[in-house]
């Protein structure tokens, strides 16, 4: 009976990949300091902004937010300090 022949053992799962980060030197303090958010526009008042300018202002504001978020994550990764709360994350 060919169906009863021994099967080859299943291969062992691969070892987990270990990633080691080596930091050659600590960056200067001004590069790992949390950025200060600028004061926004006043809630009261009006301005007439052409649609193209308004769209560009919105794009710039969103871009600034994304860059600040990316910098905050980089600082948290390097120092353990969470820029959003000013408290180091647990762990």
Coordinates of N, CA, C and O in Angstrom, one line a residue:
X1 N 0.8 -1.2 0.0 CA 0.0 0.0 0.0 C 0.9 1.3 0.0 O 1.5 1.6 1.0
X2 N 0.8 1.9 -1.1 CA 1.7 3.1 -1.2 C 1.2 4.3 -0.4 O 2.0 5.1 0.1
X3 N -0.1 4.3 0.0 CA -0.6 5.4 0.8 C -0.2 5.4 2.2 O -0.2 6.4 2.9
X4 N 0.3 4.2 2.7 CA 0.8 4.1 4.1 C 2.2 4.4 4.2 O 2.8 4.2 5.3
X5 N 2.9 4.7 3.1 CA 4.3 5.0 3.2 C 4.6 6.2 4.2 O 3.8 7.0 4.4
X6 N 5.8 6.2 4.7 CA 6.1 7.2 5.7 C 6.3 8.6 4.9 O 6.8 8.6 3.9
X7 N 5.8 9.6 5.6 CA 5.9 10.9 5.0 C 7.1 11.6 5.7 O 7.5 11.3 6.8
X8 N 7.7 12.5 4.9 CA 8.8 13.2 5.4 C 8.4 14.2 6.5 O 7.2 14.7 6.5
X9 N 9.2 14.4 7.5 CA 8.8 15.3 8.6 C 8.6 16.7 8.1 O 9.3 17.1 7.2
X10 N 7.7 17.4 8.7 CA 7.4 18.8 8.3 C 8.6 19.7 8.7 O 9.2 19.5 9.8
X11 N 9.0 20.6 7.9 CA 10.1 21.4 8.3 C 9.8 22.3 9.5 O 8.6 22.7 9.6
X12 N 10.8 22.6 10.3 CA 10.6 23.5 11.4 C 10.3 24.9 11.0 O 10.8 25.3 9.9
X13 N 9.5 25.6 11.7 CA 9.3 27.0 11.3 C 10.6 27.8 11.4 O 11.4 27.5 12.2
X14 N 10.7 28.8 10.5 CA 11.9 29.6 10.6 C 12.1 30.4 11.9 O 11.1 30.7 12.5
X15 N 13.3 30.6 12.2 CA 13.6 31.4 13.4 C 13.1 32.9 13.2 O 13.1 33.4 12.1
X16 N 12.6 33.5 14.3 CA 12.1 34.9 14.1 C 13.3 35.8 13.8 O 14.4 35.6 14.2
X17 N 13.0 36.8 13.0 CA 14.0 37.8 12.5 C 14.3 38.8 13.7 O 13.3 39.3 14.2
X18 N 15.5 38.9 14.0 CA 15.9 39.9 15.1 C 16.6 41.1 14.4 O 17.5 40.9 13.7
X19 N 16.0 42.2 14.8 CA 16.6 43.5 14.2 C 17.3 44.2 15.4 O 16.7 44.4 16.4
X20 N 18.5 44.6 15.1 CA 19.3 45.3 16.1 C 19.6 46.7 15.6 O 20.1 46.8 14.5
X21 N 19.3 47.7 16.4 CA 19.5 49.1 16.0 C 20.8 49.6 16.8 O 20.8 49.5 18.0
X22 N 21.7 50.1 16.1 CA 22.9 50.6 16.7 C 22.9 52.1 16.4 O 22.9 52.6 15.3
X23 N 23.0 52.9 17.5 CA 23.0 54.3 17.4 C 24.5 54.7 17.7 O 25.0 54.5 18.7
X24 N 25.1 55.3 16.7 CA 26.5 55.7 16.8 C 26.7 56.8 17.8 O 27.7 56.8 18.5
X25 N 25.9 57.8 17.8 CA 26.0 58.9 18.7 C 24.7 59.6 18.9 O 23.8 59.4 18.1
X26 N 24.6 60.2 20.0 CA 23.3 60.9 20.4 C 23.2 62.2 19.6 O 24.1 62.9 19.5
X27 N 22.0 62.4 19.0 CA 21.9 63.6 18.2 C 21.9 64.9 19.1 O 21.7 64.7 20.3
X28 N 22.2 66.0 18.6 CA 22.2 67.2 19.4 C 20.8 67.5 20.0 O 19.8 67.1 19.5
X29 N 20.8 68.1 21.2 CA 19.6 68.3 22.0 C 18.5 69.0 21.2 O 17.3 68.6 21.3
X30 N 18.8 69.9 20.4 CA 17.8 70.7 19.6 C 17.1 69.8 18.6 O 16.0 70.1 18.2
X31 N 17.7 68.7 18.2 CA 17.1 67.8 17.3 C 16.1 66.8 17.9 O 15.3 66.2 17.2
X32 N 16.2 66.6 19.2 CA 15.4 65.6 19.9 C 14.5 66.3 20.9 O 13.9 65.7 21.8
X33 N 14.3 67.6 20.8 CA 13.4 68.4 21.6 C 12.0 68.4 20.9 O 11.9 68.6 19.7
X34 N 11.0 68.2 21.7 CA 9.6 68.2 21.1 C 9.3 69.6 20.6 O 9.6 70.6 21.2
X35 N 8.7 69.7 19.4 CA 8.4 70.9 18.8 C 7.2 71.6 19.5 O 6.3 70.9 20.0
X36 N 7.2 72.9 19.5 CA 6.1 73.7 20.1 C 5.1 74.0 19.0 O 5.5 74.5 18.0
X37 N 3.8 73.7 19.3 CA 2.8 73.9 18.3 C 2.5 75.5 18.2 O 2.4 76.1 19.3
X38 N 2.4 76.0 17.0 CA 2.2 77.4 16.9 C 0.7 77.8 17.3 O -0.1 76.9 17.2
X39 N 0.5 79.0 17.7 CA -0.8 79.5 18.0 C -1.6 79.6 16.7 O -1.1 80.0 15.6
X40 N -2.8 79.1 16.7 CA -3.6 79.1 15.5 C -4.3 80.4 15.2 O -4.0 81.4 15.9
X41 N -5.1 80.5 14.2 CA -5.8 81.7 13.9 C -6.9 82.0 14.9 O -7.4 81.1 15.6
X42 N -7.2 83.3 15.1 CA -8.2 83.6 16.1 C -9.6 83.1 15.7 O -9.9 82.9 14.5
X43 N -10.3 82.7 16.7 CA -11.7 82.2 16.5 C -12.6 83.3 16.0 O -13.6 83.0 15.3
X44 N -12.4 84.5 16.4 CA -13.3 85.6 16.0 C -12.6 86.4 14.8 O -11.4 86.4 14.7
X45 N -13.4 86.9 14.0 CA -12.9 87.7 12.8 C -13.2 87.0 11.5 O -13.6 85.9 11.4
X46 N -13.0 87.8 10.5 CA -13.3 87.3 9.1 C -12.2 87.7 8.2 O -11.5 88.7 8.4
X47 N -12.0 87.0 7.1 CA -11.1 87.3 6.1 C -11.7 86.7 4.8 O -12.3 85.6 4.8
X48 N -11.5 87.4 3.7 CA -11.9 86.9 2.4 C -10.7 86.4 1.7 O -9.8 87.1 1.3
X49 N -10.6 85.0 1.6 CA -9.4 84.4 1.0 C -9.9 83.7 -0.3 O -10.9 83.0 -0.3
X50 N -9.2 84.0 -1.4 CA -9.6 83.4 -2.7 C -9.5 81.9 -2.5 O -8.7 81.3 -1.8
X51 N -10.3 81.1 -3.2 CA -10.4 79.6 -3.1 C -9.0 79.0 -3.3 O -8.7 78.0 -2.6
X52 N -8.2 79.4 -4.3 CA -6.9 78.8 -4.6 C -6.0 79.0 -3.4 O -5.2 78.1 -3.0
X53 N -6.0 80.2 -2.8 CA -5.2 80.5 -1.6 C -5.6 79.7 -0.4 O -4.8 79.1 0.3
X54 N -7.0 79.6 -0.3 CA -7.5 78.8 0.9 C -7.1 77.3 0.8 O -6.6 76.7 1.7
X55 N -7.2 76.7 -0.4 CA -6.7 75.4 -0.6 C -5.2 75.2 -0.3 O -4.8 74.2 0.3
X56 N -4.4 76.1 -0.7 CA -3.0 76.1 -0.5 C -2.7 76.2 1.0 O -1.9 75.5 1.6
X57 N -3.4 77.1 1.7 CA -3.3 77.2 3.2 C -3.6 75.9 3.9 O -2.9 75.5 4.8
X58 N -4.7 75.3 3.5 CA -5.1 74.0 4.1 C -4.0 73.0 3.8 O -3.7 72.2 4.8
X59 N -3.5 72.9 2.6 CA -2.4 71.9 2.3 C -1.2 72.2 3.2 O -0.6 71.2 3.7
X60 N -0.8 73.4 3.3 CA 0.3 73.8 4.2 C 0.1 73.4 5.6 O 1.0 72.8 6.3
X61 N -1.1 73.7 6.1 CA -1.4 73.3 7.5 C -1.4 71.8 7.7 O -0.9 71.3 8.7
X62 N -2.0 71.1 6.8 CA -2.0 69.6 6.9 C -0.5 69.1 6.9 O -0.2 68.2 7.6
X63 N 0.3 69.6 6.0 CA 1.7 69.2 5.8 C 2.4 69.5 7.1 O 3.2 68.6 7.6
X64 N 2.2 70.6 7.7 CA 2.9 71.0 9.0 C 2.5 70.0 10.1 O 3.4 69.6 10.8
X65 N 1.3 69.6 10.1 CA 0.8 68.7 11.1 C 1.4 67.3 10.9 O 1.9 66.7 11.9
X66 N 1.5 66.9 9.7 CA 2.1 65.6 9.4 C 3.6 65.6 9.8 O 4.1 64.6 10.3
X67 N 4.3 66.7 9.5 CA 5.8 66.8 9.8 C 6.0 66.8 11.3 O 6.8 66.1 11.8
X68 N 5.1 67.5 12.0 CA 5.2 67.6 13.5 C 4.9 66.2 14.1 O 5.6 65.8 15.0
X69 N 4.0 65.5 13.5 CA 3.7 64.2 14.0 C 4.8 63.2 13.8 O 5.2 62.4 14.6
X70 N 5.4 63.3 12.6 CA 6.5 62.4 12.2 C 7.7 62.7 13.2 O 8.4 61.8 13.7
X71 N 8.0 64.0 13.4 CA 9.1 64.4 14.3 C 8.8 63.9 15.7 O 9.7 63.4 16.4
X72 N 7.6 64.0 16.2 CA 7.2 63.5 17.5 C 7.4 62.0 17.7 O 7.9 61.5 18.7
X73 N 7.1 61.3 16.6 CA 7.3 59.8 16.6 C 8.7 59.5 16.7 O 9.2 58.6 17.3
X74 N 9.6 60.2 15.9 CA 11.0 60.0 15.9 C 11.6 60.3 17.2 O 12.4 59.5 17.7
X75 N 11.2 61.4 17.9 CA 11.7 61.7 19.2 C 11.3 60.6 20.2 O 12.1 60.2 21.0
X76 N 10.0 60.2 20.1 CA 9.6 59.1 21.0 C 10.4 57.8 20.8 O 10.7 57.1 21.8
X77 N 10.7 57.5 19.6 CA 11.5 56.3 19.3 C 12.9 56.4 19.8 O 13.4 55.5 20.4
X78 N 13.4 57.6 19.7 CA 14.8 57.8 20.2 C 15.0 58.0 21.7 O 15.9 57.5 22.3
X79 N 14.1 58.8 22.2 CA 14.2 59.2 23.7 C 13.2 58.5 24.6 O 13.4 58.5 25.8
X80 N 12.1 58.0 24.1 CA 11.1 57.4 24.9 C 10.1 58.5 25.4 O 9.1 58.1 26.1
X81 N 10.3 59.7 25.1 CA 9.4 60.8 25.5 C 8.3 61.0 24.5 O 8.6 61.1 23.3
X82 N 7.1 61.0 25.0 CA 5.9 61.2 24.1 C 5.7 62.7 24.1 O 5.2 63.3 25.1
X83 N 5.9 63.3 22.9 CA 5.7 64.8 22.8 C 4.3 65.2 23.0 O 4.0 66.3 23.4
X84 N 3.3 64.4 22.8 CA 1.9 64.8 22.9 C 1.5 64.9 24.4 O 0.7 65.8 24.7
X85 N 2.1 64.1 25.2 CA 1.7 64.2 26.6 C 2.8 64.7 27.6 O 2.5 65.1 28.7
X86 N 4.0 64.7 27.1 CA 5.1 65.1 27.9 C 5.5 64.0 28.9 O 6.3 64.3 29.8
X87 N 4.9 62.8 28.8 CA 5.2 61.7 29.7 C 5.8 60.6 28.9 O 5.3 60.3 27.8
X88 N 6.8 60.0 29.4 CA 7.4 58.8 28.8 C 6.4 57.7 28.7 O 5.7 57.4 29.7
X89 N 6.3 57.0 27.6 CA 5.4 55.9 27.5 C 5.8 54.7 28.4 O 7.0 54.6 28.7
X90 N 4.9 53.9 28.8 CA 5.2 52.8 29.7 C 6.1 51.7 28.9 O 6.0 51.6 27.7
X91 N 6.9 51.0 29.7 CA 7.6 49.9 29.1 C 9.0 50.2 29.0 O 9.9 49.7 28.6

